Short mmCIF file of C-alpha atoms and ligand atoms in Angstrom, two decimals:
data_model
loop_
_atom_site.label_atom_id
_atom_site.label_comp_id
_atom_site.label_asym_id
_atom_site.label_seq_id
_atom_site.Cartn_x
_atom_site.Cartn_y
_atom_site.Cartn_z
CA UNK A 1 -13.88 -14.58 -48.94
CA UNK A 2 -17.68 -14.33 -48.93
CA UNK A 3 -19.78 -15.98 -46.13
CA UNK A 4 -22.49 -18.21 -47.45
CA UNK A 5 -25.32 -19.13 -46.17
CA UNK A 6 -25.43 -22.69 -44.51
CA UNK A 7 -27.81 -24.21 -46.84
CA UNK A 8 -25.31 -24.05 -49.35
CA UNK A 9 -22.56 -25.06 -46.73
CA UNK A 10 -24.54 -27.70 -45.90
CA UNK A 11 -24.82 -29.22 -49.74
CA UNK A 12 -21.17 -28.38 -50.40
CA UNK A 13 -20.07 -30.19 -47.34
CA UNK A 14 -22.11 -33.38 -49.24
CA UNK A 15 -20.20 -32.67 -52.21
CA UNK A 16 -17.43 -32.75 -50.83
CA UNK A 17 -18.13 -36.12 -49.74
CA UNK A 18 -18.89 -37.56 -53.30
CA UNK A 19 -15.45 -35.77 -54.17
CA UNK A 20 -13.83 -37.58 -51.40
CA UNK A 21 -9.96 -37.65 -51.75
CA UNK A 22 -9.93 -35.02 -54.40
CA UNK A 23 -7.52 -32.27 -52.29
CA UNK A 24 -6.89 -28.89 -53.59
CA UNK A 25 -8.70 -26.26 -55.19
CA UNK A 26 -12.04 -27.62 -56.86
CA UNK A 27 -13.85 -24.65 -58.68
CA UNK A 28 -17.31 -26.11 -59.45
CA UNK A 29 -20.80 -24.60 -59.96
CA UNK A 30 -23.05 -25.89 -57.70
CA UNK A 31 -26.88 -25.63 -58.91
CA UNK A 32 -29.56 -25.50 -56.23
CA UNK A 33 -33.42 -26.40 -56.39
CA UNK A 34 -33.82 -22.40 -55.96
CA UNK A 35 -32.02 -21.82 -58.96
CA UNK A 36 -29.50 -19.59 -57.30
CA UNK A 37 -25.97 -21.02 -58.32
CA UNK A 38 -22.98 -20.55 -56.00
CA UNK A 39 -19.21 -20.83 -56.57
CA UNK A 40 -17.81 -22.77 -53.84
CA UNK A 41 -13.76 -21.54 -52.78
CA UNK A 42 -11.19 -23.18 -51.31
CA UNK A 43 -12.91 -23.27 -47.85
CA UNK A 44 -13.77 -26.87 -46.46
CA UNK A 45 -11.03 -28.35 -48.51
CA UNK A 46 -8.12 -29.67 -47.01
CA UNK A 47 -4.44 -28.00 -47.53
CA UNK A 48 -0.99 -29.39 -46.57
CA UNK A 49 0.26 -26.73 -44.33
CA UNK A 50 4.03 -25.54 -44.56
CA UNK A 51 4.83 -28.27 -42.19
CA UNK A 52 3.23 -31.29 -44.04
CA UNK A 53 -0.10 -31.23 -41.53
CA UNK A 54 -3.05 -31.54 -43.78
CA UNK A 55 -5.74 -29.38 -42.34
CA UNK A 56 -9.13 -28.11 -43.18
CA UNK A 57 -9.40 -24.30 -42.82
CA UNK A 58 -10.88 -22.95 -39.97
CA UNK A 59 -13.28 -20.52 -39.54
CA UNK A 60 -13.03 -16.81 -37.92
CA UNK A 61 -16.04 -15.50 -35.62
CA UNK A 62 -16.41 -11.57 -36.68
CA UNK A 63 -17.55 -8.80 -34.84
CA UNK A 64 -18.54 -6.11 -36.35
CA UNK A 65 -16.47 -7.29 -39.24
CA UNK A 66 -13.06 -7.41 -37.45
CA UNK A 67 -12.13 -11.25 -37.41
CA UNK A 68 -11.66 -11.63 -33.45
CA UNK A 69 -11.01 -15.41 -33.21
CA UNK A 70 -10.33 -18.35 -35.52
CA UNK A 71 -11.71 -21.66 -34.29
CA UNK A 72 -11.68 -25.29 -36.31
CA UNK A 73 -14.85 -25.52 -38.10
CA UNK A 74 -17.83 -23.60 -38.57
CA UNK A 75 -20.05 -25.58 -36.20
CA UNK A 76 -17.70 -24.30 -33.55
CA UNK A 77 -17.48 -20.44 -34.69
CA UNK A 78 -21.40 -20.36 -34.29
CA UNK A 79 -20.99 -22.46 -30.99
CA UNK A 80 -18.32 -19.65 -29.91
CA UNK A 81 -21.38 -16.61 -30.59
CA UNK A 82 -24.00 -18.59 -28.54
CA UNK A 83 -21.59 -19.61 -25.86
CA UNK A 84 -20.58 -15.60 -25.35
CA UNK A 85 -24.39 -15.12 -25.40
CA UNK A 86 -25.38 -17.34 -22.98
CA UNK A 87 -22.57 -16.60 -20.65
CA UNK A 88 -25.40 -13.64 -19.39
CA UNK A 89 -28.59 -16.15 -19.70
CA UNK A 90 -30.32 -17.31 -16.28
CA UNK A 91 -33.32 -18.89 -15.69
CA UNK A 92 -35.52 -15.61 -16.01
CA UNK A 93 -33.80 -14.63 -19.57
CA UNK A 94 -36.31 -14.86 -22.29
CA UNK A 95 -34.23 -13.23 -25.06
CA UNK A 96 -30.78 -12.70 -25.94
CA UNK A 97 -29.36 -10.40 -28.37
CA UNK A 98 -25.46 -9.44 -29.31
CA UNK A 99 -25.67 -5.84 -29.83
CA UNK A 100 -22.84 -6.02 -32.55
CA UNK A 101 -22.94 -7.95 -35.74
CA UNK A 102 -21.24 -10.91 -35.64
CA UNK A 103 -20.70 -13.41 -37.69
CA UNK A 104 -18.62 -16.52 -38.61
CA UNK A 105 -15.97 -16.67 -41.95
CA UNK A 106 -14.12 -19.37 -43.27
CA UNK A 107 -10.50 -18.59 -43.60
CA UNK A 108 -8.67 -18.85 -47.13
CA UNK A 109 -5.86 -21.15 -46.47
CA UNK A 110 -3.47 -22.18 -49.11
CA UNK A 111 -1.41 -25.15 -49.76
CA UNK A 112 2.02 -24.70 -48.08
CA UNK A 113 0.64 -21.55 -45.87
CA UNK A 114 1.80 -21.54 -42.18
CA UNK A 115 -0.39 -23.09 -39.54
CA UNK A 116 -2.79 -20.26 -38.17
CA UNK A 117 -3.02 -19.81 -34.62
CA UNK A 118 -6.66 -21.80 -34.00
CA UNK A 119 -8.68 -21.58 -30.25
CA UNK A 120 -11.03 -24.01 -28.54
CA UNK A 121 -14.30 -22.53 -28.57
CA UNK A 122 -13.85 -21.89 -24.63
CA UNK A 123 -11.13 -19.32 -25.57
CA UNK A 124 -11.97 -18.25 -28.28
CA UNK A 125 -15.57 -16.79 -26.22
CA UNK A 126 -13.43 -15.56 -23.78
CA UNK A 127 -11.47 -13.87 -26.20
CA UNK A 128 -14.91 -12.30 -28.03
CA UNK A 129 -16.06 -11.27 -24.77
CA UNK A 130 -13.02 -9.23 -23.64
CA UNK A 131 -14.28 -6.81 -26.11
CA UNK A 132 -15.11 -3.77 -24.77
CA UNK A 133 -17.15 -2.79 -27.20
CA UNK A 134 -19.26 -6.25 -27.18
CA UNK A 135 -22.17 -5.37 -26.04
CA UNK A 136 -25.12 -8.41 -24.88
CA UNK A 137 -28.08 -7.58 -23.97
CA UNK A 138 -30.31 -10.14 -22.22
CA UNK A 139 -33.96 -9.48 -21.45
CA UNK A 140 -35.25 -11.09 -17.99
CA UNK A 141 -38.92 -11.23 -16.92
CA UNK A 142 -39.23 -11.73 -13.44
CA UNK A 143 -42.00 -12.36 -10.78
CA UNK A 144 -41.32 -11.76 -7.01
CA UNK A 145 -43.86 -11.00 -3.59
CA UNK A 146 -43.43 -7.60 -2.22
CA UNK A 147 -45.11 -6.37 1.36
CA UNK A 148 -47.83 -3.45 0.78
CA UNK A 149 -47.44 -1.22 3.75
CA UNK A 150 -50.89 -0.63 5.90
CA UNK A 151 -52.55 3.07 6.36
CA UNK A 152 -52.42 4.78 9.34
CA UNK A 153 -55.78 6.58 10.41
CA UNK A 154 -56.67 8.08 13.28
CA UNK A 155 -60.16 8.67 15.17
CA UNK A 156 -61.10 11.03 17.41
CA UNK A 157 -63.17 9.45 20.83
CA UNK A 158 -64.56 11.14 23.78
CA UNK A 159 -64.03 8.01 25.85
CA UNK A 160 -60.31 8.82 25.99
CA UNK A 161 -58.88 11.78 27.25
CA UNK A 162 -56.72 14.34 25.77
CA UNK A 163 -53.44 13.10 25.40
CA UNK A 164 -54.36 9.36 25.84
CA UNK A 165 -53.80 7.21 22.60
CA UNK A 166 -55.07 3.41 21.65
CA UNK A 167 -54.95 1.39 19.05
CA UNK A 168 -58.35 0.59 17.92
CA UNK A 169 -57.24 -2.15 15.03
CA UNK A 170 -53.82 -3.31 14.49
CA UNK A 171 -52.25 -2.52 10.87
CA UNK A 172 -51.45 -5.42 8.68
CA UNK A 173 -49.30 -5.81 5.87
CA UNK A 174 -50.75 -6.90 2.12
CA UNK A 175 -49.08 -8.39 0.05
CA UNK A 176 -48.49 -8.04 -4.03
CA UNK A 177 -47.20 -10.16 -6.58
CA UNK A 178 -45.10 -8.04 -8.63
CA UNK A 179 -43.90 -9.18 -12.71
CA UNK A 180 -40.77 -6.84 -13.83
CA UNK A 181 -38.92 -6.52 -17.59
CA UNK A 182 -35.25 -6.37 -16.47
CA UNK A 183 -33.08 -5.03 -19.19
CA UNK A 184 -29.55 -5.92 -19.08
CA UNK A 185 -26.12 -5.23 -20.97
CA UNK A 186 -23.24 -7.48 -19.99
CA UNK A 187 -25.58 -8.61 -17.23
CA UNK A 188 -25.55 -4.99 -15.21
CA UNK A 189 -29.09 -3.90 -15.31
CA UNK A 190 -29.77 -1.06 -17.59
CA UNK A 191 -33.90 -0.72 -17.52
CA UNK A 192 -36.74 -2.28 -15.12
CA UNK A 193 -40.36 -2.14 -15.97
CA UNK A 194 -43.30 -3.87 -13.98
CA UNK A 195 -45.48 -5.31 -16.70
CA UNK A 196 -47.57 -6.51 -14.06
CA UNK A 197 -49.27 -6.59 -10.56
CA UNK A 198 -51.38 -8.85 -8.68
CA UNK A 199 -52.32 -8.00 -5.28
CA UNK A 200 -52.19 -11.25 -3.25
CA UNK A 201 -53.67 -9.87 0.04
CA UNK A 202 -55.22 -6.70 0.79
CA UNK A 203 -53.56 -4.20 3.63
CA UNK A 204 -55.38 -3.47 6.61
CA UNK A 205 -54.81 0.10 7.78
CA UNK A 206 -53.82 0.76 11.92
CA UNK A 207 -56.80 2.72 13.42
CA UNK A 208 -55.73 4.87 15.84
CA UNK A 209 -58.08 6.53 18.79
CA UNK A 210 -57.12 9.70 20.55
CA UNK A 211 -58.78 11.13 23.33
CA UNK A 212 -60.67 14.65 23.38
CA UNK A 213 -61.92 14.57 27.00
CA UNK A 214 -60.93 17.32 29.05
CA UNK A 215 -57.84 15.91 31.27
CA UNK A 216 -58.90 15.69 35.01
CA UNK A 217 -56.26 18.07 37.07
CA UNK A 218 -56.11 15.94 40.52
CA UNK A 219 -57.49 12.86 41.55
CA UNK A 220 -59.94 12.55 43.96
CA UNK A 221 -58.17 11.77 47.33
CA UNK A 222 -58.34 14.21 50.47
CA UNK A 223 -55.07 16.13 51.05
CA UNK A 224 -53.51 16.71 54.07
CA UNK A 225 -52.11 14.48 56.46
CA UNK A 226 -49.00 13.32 56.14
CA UNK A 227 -49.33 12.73 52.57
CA UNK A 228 -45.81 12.99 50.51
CA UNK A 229 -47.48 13.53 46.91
CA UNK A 230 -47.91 16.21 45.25
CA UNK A 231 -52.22 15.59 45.12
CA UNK A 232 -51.65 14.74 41.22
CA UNK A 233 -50.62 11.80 39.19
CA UNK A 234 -47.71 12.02 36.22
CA UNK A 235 -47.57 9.47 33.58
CA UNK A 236 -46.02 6.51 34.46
CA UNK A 237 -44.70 6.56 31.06
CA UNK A 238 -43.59 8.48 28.18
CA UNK A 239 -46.34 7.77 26.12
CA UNK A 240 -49.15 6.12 27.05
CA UNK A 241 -50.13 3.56 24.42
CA UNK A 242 -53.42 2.05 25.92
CA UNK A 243 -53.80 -1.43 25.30
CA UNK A 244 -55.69 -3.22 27.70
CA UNK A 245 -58.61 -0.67 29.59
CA UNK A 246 -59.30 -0.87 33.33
CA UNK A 247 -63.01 -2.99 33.85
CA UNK A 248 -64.52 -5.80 33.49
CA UNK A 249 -62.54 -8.33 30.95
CA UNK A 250 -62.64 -11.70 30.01
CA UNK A 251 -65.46 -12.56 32.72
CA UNK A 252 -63.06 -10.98 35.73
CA UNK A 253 -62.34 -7.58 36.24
CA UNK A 254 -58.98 -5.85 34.97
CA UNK A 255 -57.74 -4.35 38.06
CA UNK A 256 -55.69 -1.74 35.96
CA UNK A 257 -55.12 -0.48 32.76
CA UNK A 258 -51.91 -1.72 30.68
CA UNK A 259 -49.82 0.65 28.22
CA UNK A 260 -47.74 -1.21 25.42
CA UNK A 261 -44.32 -0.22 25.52
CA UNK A 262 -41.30 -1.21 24.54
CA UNK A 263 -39.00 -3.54 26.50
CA UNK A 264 -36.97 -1.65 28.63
CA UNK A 265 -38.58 1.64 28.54
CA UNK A 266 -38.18 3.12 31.99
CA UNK A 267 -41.32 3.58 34.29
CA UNK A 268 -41.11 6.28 36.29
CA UNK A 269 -42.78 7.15 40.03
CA UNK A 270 -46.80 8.65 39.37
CA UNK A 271 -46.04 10.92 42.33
CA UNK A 272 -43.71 10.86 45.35
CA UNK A 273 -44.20 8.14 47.75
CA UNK A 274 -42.47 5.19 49.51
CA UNK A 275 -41.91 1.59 48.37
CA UNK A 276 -44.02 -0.74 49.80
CA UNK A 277 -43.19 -3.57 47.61
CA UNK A 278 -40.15 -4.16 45.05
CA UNK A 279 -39.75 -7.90 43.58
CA UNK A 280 -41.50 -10.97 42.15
CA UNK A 281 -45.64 -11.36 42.78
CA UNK A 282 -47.12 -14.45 41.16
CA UNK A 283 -48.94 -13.22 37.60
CA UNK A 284 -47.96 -9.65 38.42
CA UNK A 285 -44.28 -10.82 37.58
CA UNK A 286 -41.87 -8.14 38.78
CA UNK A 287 -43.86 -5.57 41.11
CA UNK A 288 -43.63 -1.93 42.43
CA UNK A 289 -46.36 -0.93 44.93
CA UNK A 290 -45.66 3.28 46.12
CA UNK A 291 -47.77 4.36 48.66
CA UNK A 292 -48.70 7.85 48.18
CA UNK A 293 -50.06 8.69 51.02
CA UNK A 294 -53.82 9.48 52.25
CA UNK A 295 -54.79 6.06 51.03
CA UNK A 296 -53.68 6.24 47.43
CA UNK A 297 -51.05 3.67 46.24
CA UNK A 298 -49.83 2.81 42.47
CA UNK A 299 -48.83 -0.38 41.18
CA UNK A 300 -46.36 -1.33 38.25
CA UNK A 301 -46.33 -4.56 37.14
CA UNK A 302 -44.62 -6.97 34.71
CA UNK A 303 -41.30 -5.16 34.97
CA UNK A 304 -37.92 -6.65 33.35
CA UNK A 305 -36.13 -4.42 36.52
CA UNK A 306 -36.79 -3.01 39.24
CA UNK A 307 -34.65 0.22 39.96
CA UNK A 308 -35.89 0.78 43.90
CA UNK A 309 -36.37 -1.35 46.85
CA UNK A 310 -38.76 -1.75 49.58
CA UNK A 311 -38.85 0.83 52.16
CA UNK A 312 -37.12 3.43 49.64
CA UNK A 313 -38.41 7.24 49.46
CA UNK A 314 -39.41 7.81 45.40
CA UNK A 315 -39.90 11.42 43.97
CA UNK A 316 -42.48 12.26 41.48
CA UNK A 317 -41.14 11.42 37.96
CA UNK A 318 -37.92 9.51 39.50
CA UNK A 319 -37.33 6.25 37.49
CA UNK A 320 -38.21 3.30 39.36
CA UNK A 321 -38.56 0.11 36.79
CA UNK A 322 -37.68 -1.12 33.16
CA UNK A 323 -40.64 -2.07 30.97
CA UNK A 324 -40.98 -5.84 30.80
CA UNK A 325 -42.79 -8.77 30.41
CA UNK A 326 -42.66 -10.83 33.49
CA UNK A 327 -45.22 -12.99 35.23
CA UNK A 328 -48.43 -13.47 33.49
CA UNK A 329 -48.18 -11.24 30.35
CA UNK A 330 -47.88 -11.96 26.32
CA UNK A 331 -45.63 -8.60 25.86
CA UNK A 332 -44.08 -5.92 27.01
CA UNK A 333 -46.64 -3.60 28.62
CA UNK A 334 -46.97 -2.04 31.89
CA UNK A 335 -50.15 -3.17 34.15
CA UNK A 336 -50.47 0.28 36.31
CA UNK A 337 -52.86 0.56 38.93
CA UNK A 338 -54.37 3.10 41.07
CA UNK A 339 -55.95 2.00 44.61
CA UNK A 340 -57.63 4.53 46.66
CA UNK A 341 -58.25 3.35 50.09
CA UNK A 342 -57.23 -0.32 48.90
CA UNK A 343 -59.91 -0.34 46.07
CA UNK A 344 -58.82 -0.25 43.16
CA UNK A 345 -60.18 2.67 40.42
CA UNK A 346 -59.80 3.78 36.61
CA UNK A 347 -56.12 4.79 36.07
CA UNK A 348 -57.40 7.02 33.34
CA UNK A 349 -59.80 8.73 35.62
CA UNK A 350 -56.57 9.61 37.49
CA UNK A 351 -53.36 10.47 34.79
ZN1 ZN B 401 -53.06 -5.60 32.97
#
């Protein structure tokens, strides 16, 4: 049995009209406007079965020439190749392609043969694509946003000293429109190309400033005394991230200088000293004054805990707070300050 094209399907099924009731095997020649003359078979025509059913003969769906499934008709053997085609499609497929050859075949059925085993086209796709050696590859183009990450640069300033960082601009992300190929086979993804790129937003790199001014080695207090320091400050801080500089700001004057950190970072004692003052002061939030001795205190503000209490003996270094962001503050910094003689001075000029 030869498959024919479904022009000439399609004008035998009208003969077969015109022949209505005429059962059993017609052998006619069938001329077409092209000229090309066909010999129609038995297929389309009705048989009595072996059982008395009168049936038209189905069709088979082939793959790669093996006949895989037999379905009723063959409007539902090419319904049974697109249905186990578009079982990978999704909204993003633009082409579809069965790797093997299929195609559909009418079955020769005889009068008085037994009834063939037939499928519902659900089936017999299920059946087809059980194959392991069906192979469907569906092409997908898709578009999706993807974050460009920002440049990190630093700069070099002499108004910082060595050792002392701050961010100069913060980094932002840009952001990219991004148009991929996806190849897939049985819907696992085989290939990906980006066929295009559109950059939505540009990134803005994070400018870093580090210091280069020579590090003052004490601060600028008369010893002696009774003084329990040491005569220098530590960092309050592991790193000191500068975001907020001691001076004149906003029309007032910023009695300190802040450090971004993050939340719940431990603060730790600029020097030995006592605690003058451990717990909640208005828009300082959570406070820590140590008196150092010889007029020089240091203040730590904005704390999420305090680890000492008032009237406590702190060593230099010794953790005394949790970074926080209590009282009047929009993050988690420390607000340190440095009073000499109950004025306050640059922190900086101090660390
Ligand atoms: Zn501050």
């Amino acid at each position: 049995m030869k498959d024919l094209p479904s022009r000439s399907l399609r004008l035998l099924r009208e003969k077969k009209k015109t022949a209505a009731g005429i059962a059993g095997g017609i052998l006619a020649v069938i001329s077409i406007a092209a000229g090309t003359a066909i010999v129609p078979s038995d297929f389309e025509v009705p048989v009595m079965l072996a059982n008395g059913e009168i049936i038209t003969p189905p069709w088979y769906v082939t793959v790669d020439g093996e006949r895989v499934a037999l379905v009723d008709s063959e409007d539902d053997a090419r319904e049974v190749v697109k249905k186990t085609a578009d079982h990978y499609k999704n909204k993003e497929t633009v082409k579809i392609e069965i790797e093997e050859q299929t195609s559909t075949q009418a079955m020769k059925l005889e009068n008085g043969d037994e009834k063939p085993e037939i499928l519902t086209v659900e089936e017999a796709a299920e059946k087809i694509m059980s194959k392991d050696e069906l192979t469907v590859k569906t092409t997908d183009v898709v578009t999706e946003q993807k974050a460009v990450k920002f440049k990190e640069l630093t700069e070099k300033t002499d108004d910082l000293y060595e050792g002392q960082i701050k961010v100069k601009q913060e980094g932002k992300k840009g952001l990219k429109e991004v148009t991929k190929k996806i190849t897939k086979e049985n819907g696992k993804v085989v290939k990906e190309d980006v066929i295009g790129e559109t950059v939505l937003r540009e990134a803005e790199p994070e400018i870093t400033l580090t210091g280069t001014k020579e590090n003052p080695s004490v601060y600028q207090v008369s010893r002696g005394g009774t003084h329990q320091g040491t005569g220098q400050l530590a960092k309050p801080l592991d790193s000191l991230r500068i975001t907020s500089e001691f001076g004149p700001r906003w029309g007032s004057t910023h009695l300190g200088v802040d450090f971004g950190m993050t939340l719940g970072s431990s603060i730790y004692a600029a020097d030995g000293g006592t605690v003058t003052f451990a717990g909640w002061c208005g828009s300082y939030g959570n406070l820590i004054k140590v008196d150092h001795g010889n007029g020089l205190m240091t203040y730590y503000a904005h704390c999420s805990q305090l680890l000492v209490s008032q009237g406590q003996t702190v060593q230099k270094g010794e953790t005394i707070a949790k970074v926080g962001s209590t009282g009047h503050s929009t993050g988690p910094h420390l607000h340190f300050e440095v009073r000499v003689n109950g004025q306050n001075v640059n922190p900086l000029d101090y660390l």
